Amino acid sequence: MLNSKGFDLWAGGYDKSVSLSDESDTYPFAGYKVILNEIYYRVLSSPGKRVLDIGFGTGTLTSKLYEQGCCIFGQDFSHKMIEVAQKKMPEAKLYQGDFSRGLVKELKQLSYDAIIATYSLHHLTDHQKIRFLDELLPLLNEGGCIYIGDVAFATRDTLDKCKLQAGDEWDEAEIYFVFDELKSVFPQLVFEPMSCCAGILTLKK
């Protein structure tokens, strides 16, 4: 897992690194743009525009929602990435904090129409993912939704096949979503594959 300093160093070239992987349709960012576009349109087509972004990075997605009039809140643990994102979204309420320890208190006191997390929650263990989602669900307004766009697989078998194909490129430090293993904890969870190694998981209130 990259620590906050690692993300600080990566901040300048982050968007370019992601784009190269997406365009070549390879692990880990195959489907990245499709996923972000889909979440973007789903958030905008839903009533209410209070959006919380977990691990927003440089604000690639949230800056577009911000431009459409969404009220943006966010938490990231990289000071440098927050600086980049804040310049794109001057009025956004962005906080530094390690989400493996949960939300900062300022964000816990609010409610949201949508909570999004794109390519961030794979830094949490499976247990931490469950605990964190349990913390987020009560913060949704009625009819609200959590959108998770990330490296994710329907089953452990499909994950193993991707791992074999990725070879040395596979990141052993990251813990990816396996839908059928989370479904028993969150029966309302929906998974939509968007590429060979990624998709969108949604949890509605």
PDB file of C-alpha atoms in Angstrom:
ATOM      1  CA  MET A   1       0.000   0.000   0.000  1.00  0.00           C
ATOM      2  CA  LEU A   2       1.243   3.462  -0.860  1.00  0.00           C
ATOM      3  CA  ASN A   3       1.494   5.770   2.103  1.00  0.00           C
ATOM      4  CA  SER A   4       0.546   9.433   1.963  1.00  0.00           C
ATOM      5  CA  LYS A   5       4.080  10.443   0.953  1.00  0.00           C
ATOM      6  CA  GLY A   6       3.955   7.967  -1.932  1.00  0.00           C
ATOM      7  CA  PHE A   7       0.742   9.545  -3.190  1.00  0.00           C
ATOM      8  CA  ASP A   8       2.238  13.014  -2.739  1.00  0.00           C
ATOM      9  CA  LEU A   9       5.093  12.030  -5.057  1.00  0.00           C
ATOM     10  CA  TRP A  10       2.663  10.490  -7.537  1.00  0.00           C
ATOM     11  CA  ALA A  11       0.260  13.440  -7.576  1.00  0.00           C
ATOM     12  CA  GLY A  12       1.821  15.240 -10.538  1.00  0.00           C
ATOM     13  CA  GLY A  13       1.786  12.267 -12.914  1.00  0.00           C
ATOM     14  CA  TYR A  14      -1.196  10.401 -11.491  1.00  0.00           C
ATOM     15  CA  ASP A  15      -3.739  11.249 -14.190  1.00  0.00           C
ATOM     16  CA  LYS A  16      -1.285  10.368 -16.974  1.00  0.00           C
ATOM     17  CA  SER A  17      -0.336   7.037 -15.362  1.00  0.00           C
ATOM     18  CA  VAL A  18      -3.989   6.039 -15.088  1.00  0.00           C
ATOM     19  CA  SER A  19      -4.764   7.102 -18.655  1.00  0.00           C
ATOM     20  CA  LEU A  20      -1.988   4.971 -20.148  1.00  0.00           C
ATOM     21  CA  SER A  21      -3.259   1.832 -18.422  1.00  0.00           C
ATOM     22  CA  ASP A  22      -6.865   2.561 -19.381  1.00  0.00           C
ATOM     23  CA  GLU A  23      -6.077   3.154 -23.045  1.00  0.00           C
ATOM     24  CA  SER A  24      -4.125  -0.103 -23.312  1.00  0.00           C
ATOM     25  CA  ASP A  25      -7.060  -1.965 -21.663  1.00  0.00           C
ATOM     26  CA  THR A  26      -4.763  -3.525 -19.092  1.00  0.00           C
ATOM     27  CA  TYR A  27      -4.829  -4.166 -15.357  1.00  0.00           C
ATOM     28  CA  PRO A  28      -5.316  -2.227 -13.133  1.00  0.00           C
ATOM     29  CA  PHE A  29      -7.032   0.718 -14.868  1.00  0.00           C
ATOM     30  CA  ALA A  30      -8.817  -0.957 -17.788  1.00  0.00           C
ATOM     31  CA  GLY A  31     -12.271   0.601 -17.914  1.00  0.00           C
ATOM     32  CA  TYR A  32     -11.298   3.601 -15.776  1.00  0.00           C
ATOM     33  CA  LYS A  33     -12.868   6.290 -17.987  1.00  0.00           C
ATOM     34  CA  VAL A  34     -16.027   4.263 -18.614  1.00  0.00           C
ATOM     35  CA  ILE A  35     -16.478   3.778 -14.868  1.00  0.00           C
ATOM     36  CA  LEU A  36     -15.947   7.451 -14.008  1.00  0.00           C
ATOM     37  CA  ASN A  37     -18.289   8.566 -16.799  1.00  0.00           C
ATOM     38  CA  GLU A  38     -20.999   6.177 -15.651  1.00  0.00           C
ATOM     39  CA  ILE A  39     -20.782   7.315 -12.027  1.00  0.00           C
ATOM     40  CA  TYR A  40     -20.762  10.935 -13.178  1.00  0.00           C
ATOM     41  CA  TYR A  41     -24.015  10.537 -15.099  1.00  0.00           C
ATOM     42  CA  ARG A  42     -25.695   8.519 -12.365  1.00  0.00           C
ATOM     43  CA  VAL A  43     -24.920  11.132  -9.726  1.00  0.00           C
ATOM     44  CA  LEU A  44     -26.184  13.959 -11.932  1.00  0.00           C
ATOM     45  CA  SER A  45     -29.365  12.089 -12.884  1.00  0.00           C
ATOM     46  CA  SER A  46     -30.279  11.499  -9.238  1.00  0.00           C
ATOM     47  CA  PRO A  47     -32.121  14.045  -7.071  1.00  0.00           C
ATOM     48  CA  GLY A  48     -29.901  15.985  -4.694  1.00  0.00           C
ATOM     49  CA  LYS A  49     -26.370  17.159  -5.324  1.00  0.00           C
ATOM     50  CA  ARG A  50     -24.510  16.759  -2.016  1.00  0.00           C
ATOM     51  CA  VAL A  51     -21.606  14.464  -2.877  1.00  0.00           C
ATOM     52  CA  LEU A  52     -18.933  12.933  -0.644  1.00  0.00           C
ATOM     53  CA  ASP A  53     -15.838  11.600  -2.424  1.00  0.00           C
ATOM     54  CA  ILE A  54     -13.624   9.148  -0.558  1.00  0.00           C
ATOM     55  CA  GLY A  55     -10.016   9.244  -1.766  1.00  0.00           C
ATOM     56  CA  PHE A  56     -10.704  11.872  -4.437  1.00  0.00           C
ATOM     57  CA  GLY A  57      -7.062  12.166  -5.517  1.00  0.00           C
ATOM     58  CA  THR A  58      -6.610  15.031  -7.960  1.00  0.00           C
ATOM     59  CA  GLY A  59     -10.371  15.531  -8.282  1.00  0.00           C
ATOM     60  CA  THR A  60     -10.657  13.943 -11.729  1.00  0.00           C
ATOM     61  CA  LEU A  61     -14.312  12.982 -11.220  1.00  0.00           C
ATOM     62  CA  THR A  62     -15.482  15.373  -8.516  1.00  0.00           C
ATOM     63  CA  SER A  63     -14.213  18.457 -10.333  1.00  0.00           C
ATOM     64  CA  LYS A  64     -16.602  17.601 -13.190  1.00  0.00           C
ATOM     65  CA  LEU A  65     -19.487  17.192 -10.727  1.00  0.00           C
ATOM     66  CA  TYR A  66     -18.446  20.455  -9.083  1.00  0.00           C
ATOM     67  CA  GLU A  67     -18.655  22.209 -12.468  1.00  0.00           C
ATOM     68  CA  GLN A  68     -22.250  20.940 -12.746  1.00  0.00           C
ATOM     69  CA  GLY A  69     -23.214  22.566  -9.460  1.00  0.00           C
ATOM     70  CA  CYS A  70     -22.721  19.696  -7.041  1.00  0.00           C
ATOM     71  CA  CYS A  71     -21.756  20.536  -3.473  1.00  0.00           C
ATOM     72  CA  ILE A  72     -18.553  18.554  -2.977  1.00  0.00           C
ATOM     73  CA  PHE A  73     -17.117  17.134   0.235  1.00  0.00           C
ATOM     74  CA  GLY A  74     -14.122  14.839   0.348  1.00  0.00           C
ATOM     75  CA  GLN A  75     -11.415  13.057   2.270  1.00  0.00           C
ATOM     76  CA  ASP A  76      -7.976  12.036   1.026  1.00  0.00           C
ATOM     77  CA  PHE A  77      -4.754  11.333   2.852  1.00  0.00           C
ATOM     78  CA  SER A  78      -2.410  13.076   0.426  1.00  0.00           C
ATOM     79  CA  HIS A  79      -1.803  16.754   1.140  1.00  0.00           C
ATOM     80  CA  LYS A  80      -0.413  17.292  -2.361  1.00  0.00           C
ATOM     81  CA  MET A  81      -3.431  15.758  -4.063  1.00  0.00           C
ATOM     82  CA  ILE A  82      -5.748  17.846  -1.905  1.00  0.00           C
ATOM     83  CA  GLU A  83      -3.882  20.967  -3.068  1.00  0.00           C
ATOM     84  CA  VAL A  84      -4.378  19.973  -6.719  1.00  0.00           C
ATOM     85  CA  ALA A  85      -8.063  19.162  -6.208  1.00  0.00           C
ATOM     86  CA  GLN A  86      -8.772  22.313  -4.173  1.00  0.00           C
ATOM     87  CA  LYS A  87      -7.508  24.504  -7.018  1.00  0.00           C
ATOM     88  CA  LYS A  88     -10.038  22.827  -9.313  1.00  0.00           C
ATOM     89  CA  MET A  89     -12.837  23.150  -6.720  1.00  0.00           C
ATOM     90  CA  PRO A  90     -12.288  26.274  -4.590  1.00  0.00           C
ATOM     91  CA  GLU A  91     -15.571  25.952  -2.690  1.00  0.00           C
ATOM     92  CA  ALA A  92     -15.332  22.210  -2.009  1.00  0.00           C
ATOM     93  CA  LYS A  93     -14.889  21.069   1.601  1.00  0.00           C
ATOM     94  CA  LEU A  94     -11.852  18.798   1.421  1.00  0.00           C
ATOM     95  CA  TYR A  95     -10.220  17.158   4.435  1.00  0.00           C
ATOM     96  CA  GLN A  96      -7.015  15.241   4.974  1.00  0.00           C
ATOM     97  CA  GLY A  97      -7.368  11.931   6.757  1.00  0.00           C
ATOM     98  CA  ASP A  98      -6.636   8.220   6.556  1.00  0.00           C
ATOM     99  CA  PHE A  99      -9.961   6.591   5.701  1.00  0.00           C
ATOM    100  CA  SER A 100      -8.702   3.216   6.968  1.00  0.00           C
ATOM    101  CA  ARG A 101      -9.446   4.841  10.326  1.00  0.00           C
ATOM    102  CA  GLY A 102     -12.830   6.091   9.161  1.00  0.00           C
ATOM    103  CA  LEU A 103     -14.114   9.526   8.260  1.00  0.00           C
ATOM    104  CA  VAL A 104     -12.873  12.720   9.858  1.00  0.00           C
ATOM    105  CA  LYS A 105     -15.385  14.095  12.368  1.00  0.00           C
ATOM    106  CA  GLU A 106     -16.415  17.031  10.164  1.00  0.00           C
ATOM    107  CA  LEU A 107     -17.683  14.649   7.463  1.00  0.00           C
ATOM    108  CA  LYS A 108     -19.410  12.323   9.925  1.00  0.00           C
ATOM    109  CA  GLN A 109     -21.694  15.157  10.999  1.00  0.00           C
ATOM    110  CA  LEU A 110     -23.213  15.646   7.527  1.00  0.00           C
ATOM    111  CA  SER A 111     -25.500  13.749   5.171  1.00  0.00           C
ATOM    112  CA  TYR A 112     -25.123  13.126   1.452  1.00  0.00           C
ATOM    113  CA  ASP A 113     -27.151  12.298  -1.642  1.00  0.00           C
ATOM    114  CA  ALA A 114     -24.268  10.319  -3.126  1.00  0.00           C
ATOM    115  CA  ILE A 115     -21.046   8.893  -1.745  1.00  0.00           C
ATOM    116  CA  ILE A 116     -18.432   7.953  -4.319  1.00  0.00           C
ATOM    117  CA  ALA A 117     -15.140   6.102  -4.070  1.00  0.00           C
ATOM    118  CA  THR A 118     -13.146   5.508  -7.229  1.00  0.00           C
ATOM    119  CA  TYR A 119      -9.973   3.427  -7.082  1.00  0.00           C
ATOM    120  CA  SER A 120      -9.439   4.114  -3.396  1.00  0.00           C
ATOM    121  CA  LEU A 121     -11.066   1.456  -1.213  1.00  0.00           C
ATOM    122  CA  HIS A 122      -8.789  -1.337  -2.438  1.00  0.00           C
ATOM    123  CA  HIS A 123      -6.338  -0.014   0.145  1.00  0.00           C
ATOM    124  CA  LEU A 124      -8.624  -1.379   2.886  1.00  0.00           C
ATOM    125  CA  THR A 125      -8.712  -4.965   4.082  1.00  0.00           C
ATOM    126  CA  ASP A 126     -11.983  -6.832   3.529  1.00  0.00           C
ATOM    127  CA  HIS A 127     -12.863  -6.321   7.190  1.00  0.00           C
ATOM    128  CA  GLN A 128     -12.103  -2.593   6.954  1.00  0.00           C
ATOM    129  CA  LYS A 129     -14.228  -2.320   3.808  1.00  0.00           C
ATOM    130  CA  ILE A 130     -17.230  -3.803   5.616  1.00  0.00           C
ATOM    131  CA  ARG A 131     -16.741  -1.604   8.658  1.00  0.00           C
ATOM    132  CA  PHE A 132     -16.312   1.518   6.520  1.00  0.00           C
ATOM    133  CA  LEU A 133     -19.396   0.835   4.404  1.00  0.00           C
ATOM    134  CA  ASP A 134     -21.358   0.320   7.613  1.00  0.00           C
ATOM    135  CA  GLU A 135     -20.155   3.773   8.683  1.00  0.00           C
ATOM    136  CA  LEU A 136     -21.096   5.391   5.357  1.00  0.00           C
ATOM    137  CA  LEU A 137     -24.589   3.954   4.831  1.00  0.00           C
ATOM    138  CA  PRO A 138     -26.263   5.929   7.666  1.00  0.00           C
ATOM    139  CA  LEU A 139     -24.873   9.171   6.188  1.00  0.00           C
ATOM    140  CA  LEU A 140     -26.924   8.774   3.002  1.00  0.00           C
ATOM    141  CA  ASN A 141     -30.087  10.767   2.566  1.00  0.00           C
ATOM    142  CA  GLU A 142     -33.187   8.711   1.765  1.00  0.00           C
ATOM    143  CA  GLY A 143     -32.820   7.318  -1.744  1.00  0.00           C
ATOM    144  CA  GLY A 144     -29.086   8.079  -1.741  1.00  0.00           C
ATOM    145  CA  CYS A 145     -26.459   5.731  -3.124  1.00  0.00           C
ATOM    146  CA  ILE A 146     -22.853   4.701  -2.588  1.00  0.00           C
ATOM    147  CA  TYR A 147     -20.979   4.266  -5.891  1.00  0.00           C
ATOM    148  CA  ILE A 148     -17.713   2.349  -5.795  1.00  0.00           C
ATOM    149  CA  GLY A 149     -15.675   2.232  -8.995  1.00  0.00           C
ATOM    150  CA  ASP A 150     -12.623   0.050  -8.552  1.00  0.00           C
ATOM    151  CA  VAL A 151     -10.676  -3.046  -9.445  1.00  0.00           C
ATOM    152  CA  ALA A 152     -13.325  -5.627  -8.624  1.00  0.00           C
ATOM    153  CA  PHE A 153     -14.400  -9.132  -9.552  1.00  0.00           C
ATOM    154  CA  ALA A 154     -17.599 -11.157  -9.449  1.00  0.00           C
ATOM    155  CA  THR A 155     -15.881 -14.156  -7.854  1.00  0.00           C
ATOM    156  CA  ARG A 156     -12.566 -15.190  -6.356  1.00  0.00           C
ATOM    157  CA  ASP A 157     -12.016 -17.369  -9.417  1.00  0.00           C
ATOM    158  CA  THR A 158     -12.185 -14.412 -11.814  1.00  0.00           C
ATOM    159  CA  LEU A 159      -9.779 -12.491  -9.576  1.00  0.00           C
ATOM    160  CA  ASP A 160      -7.308 -15.388  -9.659  1.00  0.00           C
ATOM    161  CA  LYS A 161      -7.498 -15.558 -13.448  1.00  0.00           C
ATOM    162  CA  CYS A 162      -6.738 -11.837 -13.735  1.00  0.00           C
ATOM    163  CA  LYS A 163      -3.869 -12.185 -11.276  1.00  0.00           C
ATOM    164  CA  LEU A 164      -2.355 -14.974 -13.362  1.00  0.00           C
ATOM    165  CA  GLN A 165      -2.657 -12.913 -16.527  1.00  0.00           C
ATOM    166  CA  ALA A 166      -1.201  -9.783 -14.910  1.00  0.00           C
ATOM    167  CA  GLY A 167       1.876 -11.647 -13.696  1.00  0.00           C
ATOM    168  CA  ASP A 168       4.513  -9.351 -12.224  1.00  0.00           C
ATOM    169  CA  GLU A 169       2.235  -6.320 -12.718  1.00  0.00           C
ATOM    170  CA  TRP A 170      -0.151  -7.591 -10.030  1.00  0.00           C
ATOM    171  CA  ASP A 171      -0.038  -5.498  -6.860  1.00  0.00           C
ATOM    172  CA  GLU A 172      -0.006  -7.856  -3.868  1.00  0.00           C
ATOM    173  CA  ALA A 173      -0.420  -4.935  -1.458  1.00  0.00           C
ATOM    174  CA  GLU A 174      -3.893  -4.074  -2.752  1.00  0.00           C
ATOM    175  CA  ILE A 175      -7.039  -5.911  -1.668  1.00  0.00           C
ATOM    176  CA  TYR A 176      -9.640  -5.993  -4.402  1.00  0.00           C
ATOM    177  CA  PHE A 177     -13.410  -6.320  -4.142  1.00  0.00           C
ATOM    178  CA  VAL A 178     -14.919  -9.766  -4.638  1.00  0.00           C
ATOM    179  CA  PHE A 179     -18.647  -9.297  -5.106  1.00  0.00           C
ATOM    180  CA  ASP A 180     -19.956 -12.687  -4.041  1.00  0.00           C
ATOM    181  CA  GLU A 181     -17.975 -12.497  -0.796  1.00  0.00           C
ATOM    182  CA  LEU A 182     -19.517  -9.122   0.122  1.00  0.00           C
ATOM    183  CA  LYS A 183     -23.036  -9.952  -1.028  1.00  0.00           C
ATOM    184  CA  SER A 184     -23.742 -11.971   2.117  1.00  0.00           C
ATOM    185  CA  VAL A 185     -22.934  -8.920   4.275  1.00  0.00           C
ATOM    186  CA  PHE A 186     -24.731  -6.399   2.050  1.00  0.00           C
ATOM    187  CA  PRO A 187     -27.628  -8.185   0.306  1.00  0.00           C
ATOM    188  CA  GLN A 188     -28.593  -4.985  -1.525  1.00  0.00           C
ATOM    189  CA  LEU A 189     -25.131  -4.692  -3.121  1.00  0.00           C
ATOM    190  CA  VAL A 190     -25.083  -4.674  -6.943  1.00  0.00           C
ATOM    191  CA  PHE A 191     -22.005  -5.303  -9.111  1.00  0.00           C
ATOM    192  CA  GLU A 192     -21.659  -4.316 -12.768  1.00  0.00           C
ATOM    193  CA  PRO A 193     -18.416  -5.398 -14.503  1.00  0.00           C
ATOM    194  CA  MET A 194     -17.036  -2.711 -16.816  1.00  0.00           C
ATOM    195  CA  SER A 195     -13.773  -4.302 -17.966  1.00  0.00           C
ATOM    196  CA  CYS A 196     -11.623  -7.380 -17.476  1.00  0.00           C
ATOM    197  CA  CYS A 197     -10.624  -6.199 -14.005  1.00  0.00           C
ATOM    198  CA  ALA A 198     -12.967  -3.470 -12.806  1.00  0.00           C
ATOM    199  CA  GLY A 199     -16.553  -2.449 -12.334  1.00  0.00           C
ATOM    200  CA  ILE A 200     -19.092  -0.487 -10.312  1.00  0.00           C
ATOM    201  CA  LEU A 201     -20.535  -1.604  -7.000  1.00  0.00           C
ATOM    202  CA  THR A 202     -23.607   0.226  -5.755  1.00  0.00           C
ATOM    203  CA  LEU A 203     -25.333   0.332  -2.387  1.00  0.00           C
ATOM    204  CA  LYS A 204     -28.628   2.188  -2.192  1.00  0.00           C
ATOM    205  CA  LYS A 205     -30.372   3.369   0.949  1.00  0.00           C
TER     206      LYS A 205
END
